[in-house]
Amino acid sequence: MRWNYRPLVWKILLASACAALAVGVVITCLLGLASGAEVLLWYMEPGYRAVILCLMVLVFAVCFLGGCLFVARLKRIAGAVHGVLEENGDAVVLPEDMEQVAQALTQIQHTLSRRAAESSENERRKNELIAFLAHDLKTPLTSVMGYLSLLQENPNLDVEQREKYIGIALEKTMRLEELLGEFFDISRLHLGGENGEMQPIGLSILLAQLADEFYPLFAEKALEYRAEITPQLQVMGEPDKLARVFDNVLRNAVSYSSPGGIVLIRAERAGDGQVEITVRNQGLEIPEGELANIFMRFYRLDTARSTRTGGAGLGLAIAKEIVEAHGGTIRAERNGAFTSFVITLPLLVGGT
């Protein structure tokens, strides 16, 4: 984009001429007042007239040159602004006496770059969401359609075979519902959906109740469950969402535990007004470089696992979003075959 400065230069030229004329008129009037008579420029003595004309030319030259210097500086600033808008990544370069302007433009440049990067990342995540949605929903949906087609095409199937196919179709349908629930949850959290009412939560009781609910899953894999929960711990939050966090983490621990392994739930005061909840399981050894990735959306630690076992890769991402919305943190740690998920939350004032 080229900037047209001609109108501005013409305005400076006109303003300079007016300033020079005004100076001539003022000096002429002052001389007239001093002499007590009407004095016109063209009736003056040649010496006075020459001096006044020289002053008028000087004023015109100074005003015009000053205006031209202003236009030149304005062109430099406009060029820098153009470079910022082009987002070509070039550094903003201006004279030293315009350092504050350069700093302001540099800050704007960084802001625009950051917003562009965020926009690109959001677009990538949206496309990724669509791709994973299509893939993860297609697998169980195809199975449901296949088994229903078998039932329709073979009305004379024996009762046992029919019940088997219906059971599989029902299982896949329930899996579809679970996947859709995860997608809706992560979308709602990402878009800043409705927030429930914050209220005091008996964290110790909540963790104990969840552990009891998981007993059938522990028994199914012959897992040993251990609890080290400090009594009467309280936090402020949304009960349903925090229950979802611990449910997701515990479910992940069960899924990736080796049969006969140990699942430990520990909750204790951590100082600085924080409570620390640790869920540790014994099983699949997570590479050190993968620990930072497991909270990413759609990430699956073991791609060889079935979709049913590994989920959509959203459980831990949902947990992270909820924990951070409650002013807490969540991280993963590894110690050989033991993997720990450590959650910190602000301890409710008055809680032990």
mmCIF file of C-alpha atoms in Angstrom, residues 40-243:
data_model
loop_
_atom_site.group_PDB
_atom_site.id
_atom_site.type_symbol
_atom_site.label_atom_id
_atom_site.label_comp_id
_atom_site.label_asym_id
_atom_site.label_seq_id
_atom_site.Cartn_x
_atom_site.Cartn_y
_atom_site.Cartn_z
ATOM 1 C CA LEU A 40 1.474 50.169 4.057
ATOM 2 C CA LEU A 41 4.162 47.785 2.949
ATOM 3 C CA TRP A 42 4.422 49.202 -0.543
ATOM 4 C CA TYR A 43 4.683 52.814 0.799
ATOM 5 C CA MET A 44 7.508 52.012 3.175
ATOM 6 C CA GLU A 45 11.086 52.932 2.729
ATOM 7 C CA PRO A 46 12.924 50.359 0.645
ATOM 8 C CA GLY A 47 15.102 49.313 3.594
ATOM 9 C CA TYR A 48 12.149 48.501 5.842
ATOM 10 C CA ARG A 49 10.336 46.818 3.035
ATOM 11 C CA ALA A 50 13.328 44.597 2.258
ATOM 12 C CA VAL A 51 13.672 43.586 5.911
ATOM 13 C CA ILE A 52 9.984 42.691 6.185
ATOM 14 C CA LEU A 53 10.062 40.718 2.942
ATOM 15 C CA CYS A 54 13.163 38.845 4.126
ATOM 16 C CA LEU A 55 11.422 37.997 7.400
ATOM 17 C CA MET A 56 8.377 36.773 5.491
ATOM 18 C CA VAL A 57 10.556 34.575 3.264
ATOM 19 C CA LEU A 58 12.401 33.264 6.326
ATOM 20 C CA VAL A 59 9.146 32.415 8.109
ATOM 21 C CA PHE A 60 7.847 30.713 4.962
ATOM 22 C CA ALA A 61 11.068 28.691 4.580
ATOM 23 C CA VAL A 62 11.170 27.663 8.232
ATOM 24 C CA CYS A 63 7.493 26.629 8.253
ATOM 25 C CA PHE A 64 7.761 24.758 4.975
ATOM 26 C CA LEU A 65 10.994 22.959 5.901
ATOM 27 C CA GLY A 66 9.572 22.080 9.321
ATOM 28 C CA GLY A 67 6.473 20.693 7.655
ATOM 29 C CA CYS A 68 8.573 18.684 5.208
ATOM 30 C CA LEU A 69 10.605 17.247 8.091
ATOM 31 C CA PHE A 70 7.328 16.315 9.797
ATOM 32 C CA VAL A 71 6.128 14.597 6.620
ATOM 33 C CA ALA A 72 9.431 12.724 6.341
ATOM 34 C CA ARG A 73 9.101 11.461 9.920
ATOM 35 C CA LEU A 74 5.485 10.585 9.253
ATOM 36 C CA LYS A 75 6.584 8.575 6.222
ATOM 37 C CA ARG A 76 9.058 6.669 8.392
ATOM 38 C CA ILE A 77 6.336 5.875 10.914
ATOM 39 C CA ALA A 78 3.885 4.917 8.143
ATOM 40 C CA GLY A 79 6.488 2.600 6.637
ATOM 41 C CA ALA A 80 7.041 0.963 10.027
ATOM 42 C CA VAL A 81 3.277 0.578 10.541
ATOM 43 C CA HIS A 82 2.990 -0.956 7.073
ATOM 44 C CA GLY A 83 5.718 -3.444 7.966
ATOM 45 C CA VAL A 84 3.904 -4.362 11.171
ATOM 46 C CA LEU A 85 0.620 -4.880 9.315
ATOM 47 C CA GLU A 86 2.362 -7.009 6.674
ATOM 48 C CA GLU A 87 3.531 -9.297 9.528
ATOM 49 C CA ASN A 88 6.773 -10.013 7.705
ATOM 50 C CA GLY A 89 8.664 -10.347 10.977
ATOM 51 C CA ASP A 90 11.098 -7.502 10.232
ATOM 52 C CA ALA A 91 12.244 -5.482 13.227
ATOM 53 C CA VAL A 92 10.805 -1.977 13.609
ATOM 54 C CA VAL A 93 13.601 0.528 12.883
ATOM 55 C CA LEU A 94 13.094 4.247 13.584
ATOM 56 C CA PRO A 95 15.451 7.125 14.544
ATOM 57 C CA GLU A 96 16.646 7.242 18.154
ATOM 58 C CA ASP A 97 14.444 10.231 18.999
ATOM 59 C CA MET A 98 11.419 8.108 18.036
ATOM 60 C CA GLU A 99 12.351 5.206 20.289
ATOM 61 C CA GLN A 100 9.022 5.276 22.171
ATOM 62 C CA VAL A 101 7.109 5.022 18.894
ATOM 63 C CA ALA A 102 9.335 2.114 17.831
ATOM 64 C CA GLN A 103 8.711 0.338 21.144
ATOM 65 C CA ALA A 104 4.957 0.812 20.819
ATOM 66 C CA LEU A 105 4.986 -0.550 17.263
ATOM 67 C CA THR A 106 7.160 -3.489 18.341
ATOM 68 C CA GLN A 107 4.671 -4.314 21.079
ATOM 69 C CA ILE A 108 1.827 -4.148 18.563
ATOM 70 C CA GLN A 109 3.842 -6.377 16.225
ATOM 71 C CA HIS A 110 4.320 -8.988 18.950
ATOM 72 C CA THR A 111 0.626 -8.832 19.863
ATOM 73 C CA LEU A 112 -0.440 -9.342 16.258
ATOM 74 C CA SER A 113 2.024 -12.217 15.857
ATOM 75 C CA ARG A 114 0.736 -13.872 19.014
ATOM 76 C CA ARG A 115 -2.872 -13.486 17.924
ATOM 77 C CA ALA A 116 -2.054 -14.878 14.493
ATOM 78 C CA ALA A 117 -0.336 -17.867 16.102
ATOM 79 C CA GLU A 118 -3.303 -18.416 18.438
ATOM 80 C CA SER A 119 -5.721 -18.178 15.524
ATOM 81 C CA SER A 120 -3.679 -20.701 13.552
ATOM 82 C CA GLU A 121 -3.510 -23.032 16.556
ATOM 83 C CA ASN A 122 -7.265 -22.771 17.136
ATOM 84 C CA GLU A 123 -7.893 -23.547 13.477
ATOM 85 C CA ARG A 124 -5.565 -26.552 13.692
ATOM 86 C CA ARG A 125 -7.323 -27.794 16.830
ATOM 87 C CA LYS A 126 -10.718 -27.361 15.199
ATOM 88 C CA ASN A 127 -9.633 -29.411 12.190
ATOM 89 C CA GLU A 128 -8.091 -31.955 14.533
ATOM 90 C CA LEU A 129 -11.334 -32.153 16.490
ATOM 91 C CA ILE A 130 -13.315 -32.800 13.317
ATOM 92 C CA ALA A 131 -10.855 -35.485 12.181
ATOM 93 C CA PHE A 132 -10.845 -37.296 15.527
ATOM 94 C CA LEU A 133 -14.599 -36.965 15.845
ATOM 95 C CA ALA A 134 -15.104 -38.557 12.447
ATOM 96 C CA HIS A 135 -12.623 -41.350 13.196
ATOM 97 C CA ASP A 136 -13.701 -42.182 16.738
ATOM 98 C CA LEU A 137 -17.408 -42.131 15.973
ATOM 99 C CA LYS A 138 -17.106 -44.079 12.755
ATOM 100 C CA THR A 139 -15.673 -47.234 14.377
ATOM 101 C CA PRO A 140 -18.496 -48.006 16.848
ATOM 102 C CA LEU A 141 -21.134 -46.689 14.458
ATOM 103 C CA THR A 142 -19.952 -49.078 11.748
ATOM 104 C CA SER A 143 -20.131 -51.965 14.227
ATOM 105 C CA VAL A 144 -23.649 -51.035 15.292
ATOM 106 C CA MET A 145 -24.817 -50.849 11.686
ATOM 107 C CA GLY A 146 -23.130 -54.149 10.885
ATOM 108 C CA TYR A 147 -24.736 -56.093 13.724
ATOM 109 C CA LEU A 148 -28.155 -54.524 13.144
ATOM 110 C CA SER A 149 -27.892 -55.464 9.457
ATOM 111 C CA LEU A 150 -27.096 -59.052 10.451
ATOM 112 C CA LEU A 151 -30.176 -59.153 12.665
ATOM 113 C CA GLN A 152 -32.346 -57.756 9.891
ATOM 114 C CA GLU A 153 -31.000 -60.070 7.209
ATOM 115 C CA ASN A 154 -31.177 -63.199 9.371
ATOM 116 C CA PRO A 155 -34.527 -63.192 11.174
ATOM 117 C CA ASN A 156 -34.177 -66.934 11.929
ATOM 118 C CA LEU A 157 -31.088 -66.596 14.118
ATOM 119 C CA ASP A 158 -31.252 -68.604 17.317
ATOM 120 C CA VAL A 159 -31.936 -66.730 20.547
ATOM 121 C CA GLU A 160 -28.388 -67.009 21.871
ATOM 122 C CA GLN A 161 -26.820 -65.599 18.707
ATOM 123 C CA ARG A 162 -29.429 -62.841 18.499
ATOM 124 C CA GLU A 163 -28.812 -61.810 22.117
ATOM 125 C CA LYS A 164 -25.083 -61.783 21.458
ATOM 126 C CA TYR A 165 -25.432 -59.426 18.493
ATOM 127 C CA ILE A 166 -27.881 -57.187 20.357
ATOM 128 C CA GLY A 167 -25.483 -57.029 23.314
ATOM 129 C CA ILE A 168 -22.571 -56.016 21.103
ATOM 130 C CA ALA A 169 -24.684 -53.372 19.347
ATOM 131 C CA LEU A 170 -25.820 -52.008 22.712
ATOM 132 C CA GLU A 171 -22.232 -51.892 23.960
ATOM 133 C CA LYS A 172 -21.100 -49.961 20.875
ATOM 134 C CA THR A 173 -24.062 -47.585 21.236
ATOM 135 C CA MET A 174 -23.106 -46.880 24.832
ATOM 136 C CA ARG A 175 -19.557 -46.238 23.627
ATOM 137 C CA LEU A 176 -20.927 -43.714 21.121
ATOM 138 C CA GLU A 177 -22.778 -41.944 23.923
ATOM 139 C CA GLU A 178 -19.611 -41.847 26.026
ATOM 140 C CA LEU A 179 -17.561 -40.406 23.162
ATOM 141 C CA LEU A 180 -20.143 -37.740 22.387
ATOM 142 C CA GLY A 181 -20.225 -36.809 26.058
ATOM 143 C CA GLU A 182 -16.459 -36.312 26.069
ATOM 144 C CA PHE A 183 -16.546 -34.196 22.924
ATOM 145 C CA PHE A 184 -19.330 -32.009 24.287
ATOM 146 C CA ASP A 185 -17.525 -31.610 27.623
ATOM 147 C CA ILE A 186 -14.218 -30.517 26.102
ATOM 148 C CA SER A 187 -15.986 -28.181 23.676
ATOM 149 C CA ARG A 188 -17.994 -26.580 26.467
ATOM 150 C CA LEU A 189 -14.905 -26.116 28.620
ATOM 151 C CA HIS A 190 -12.876 -24.751 25.715
ATOM 152 C CA LEU A 191 -15.591 -22.245 24.783
ATOM 153 C CA GLY A 192 -16.050 -21.139 28.380
ATOM 154 C CA GLY A 193 -19.410 -22.755 28.893
ATOM 155 C CA GLU A 194 -21.718 -22.291 31.819
ATOM 156 C CA ASN A 195 -20.159 -22.289 35.264
ATOM 157 C CA GLY A 196 -21.931 -23.970 38.136
ATOM 158 C CA GLU A 197 -22.143 -22.729 41.684
ATOM 159 C CA MET A 198 -18.957 -22.875 43.748
ATOM 160 C CA GLN A 199 -19.528 -24.438 47.152
ATOM 161 C CA PRO A 200 -17.570 -26.109 49.947
ATOM 162 C CA ILE A 201 -16.731 -29.726 49.132
ATOM 163 C CA GLY A 202 -15.704 -32.415 51.587
ATOM 164 C CA LEU A 203 -12.763 -33.658 49.544
ATOM 165 C CA SER A 204 -11.924 -36.560 51.870
ATOM 166 C CA ILE A 205 -15.481 -37.908 51.654
ATOM 167 C CA LEU A 206 -15.639 -37.385 47.883
ATOM 168 C CA LEU A 207 -12.436 -39.363 47.268
ATOM 169 C CA ALA A 208 -13.559 -42.193 49.561
ATOM 170 C CA GLN A 209 -16.918 -42.437 47.775
ATOM 171 C CA LEU A 210 -15.279 -42.515 44.337
ATOM 172 C CA ALA A 211 -12.884 -45.240 45.463
ATOM 173 C CA ASP A 212 -15.841 -47.354 46.632
ATOM 174 C CA GLU A 213 -17.547 -46.858 43.250
ATOM 175 C CA PHE A 214 -14.392 -48.115 41.501
ATOM 176 C CA TYR A 215 -14.195 -51.288 43.567
ATOM 177 C CA PRO A 216 -15.736 -53.463 40.793
ATOM 178 C CA LEU A 217 -13.148 -52.145 38.314
ATOM 179 C CA PHE A 218 -10.337 -52.812 40.793
ATOM 180 C CA ALA A 219 -11.634 -56.333 41.349
ATOM 181 C CA GLU A 220 -11.957 -56.993 37.618
ATOM 182 C CA LYS A 221 -8.184 -56.542 37.159
ATOM 183 C CA ALA A 222 -7.283 -57.896 40.612
ATOM 184 C CA LEU A 223 -5.861 -54.512 41.582
ATOM 185 C CA GLU A 224 -4.857 -53.748 45.147
ATOM 186 C CA TYR A 225 -6.383 -50.456 46.312
ATOM 187 C CA ARG A 226 -4.744 -48.364 49.018
ATOM 188 C CA ALA A 227 -6.049 -45.106 50.496
ATOM 189 C CA GLU A 228 -4.071 -42.543 52.486
ATOM 190 C CA ILE A 229 -6.615 -39.735 52.804
ATOM 191 C CA THR A 230 -6.318 -37.082 55.488
ATOM 192 C CA PRO A 231 -9.745 -36.632 57.128
ATOM 193 C CA GLN A 232 -11.829 -33.451 56.856
ATOM 194 C CA LEU A 233 -10.048 -31.907 53.873
ATOM 195 C CA GLN A 234 -12.234 -29.282 52.226
ATOM 196 C CA VAL A 235 -11.979 -27.294 48.988
ATOM 197 C CA MET A 236 -14.190 -24.756 47.244
ATOM 198 C CA GLY A 237 -15.459 -25.828 43.834
ATOM 199 C CA GLU A 238 -18.141 -27.400 41.690
ATOM 200 C CA PRO A 239 -18.800 -30.909 43.026
ATOM 201 C CA ASP A 240 -19.793 -32.474 39.704
ATOM 202 C CA LYS A 241 -16.748 -31.143 37.854
ATOM 203 C CA LEU A 242 -14.231 -32.100 40.524
ATOM 204 C CA ALA A 243 -15.821 -35.545 40.744
#
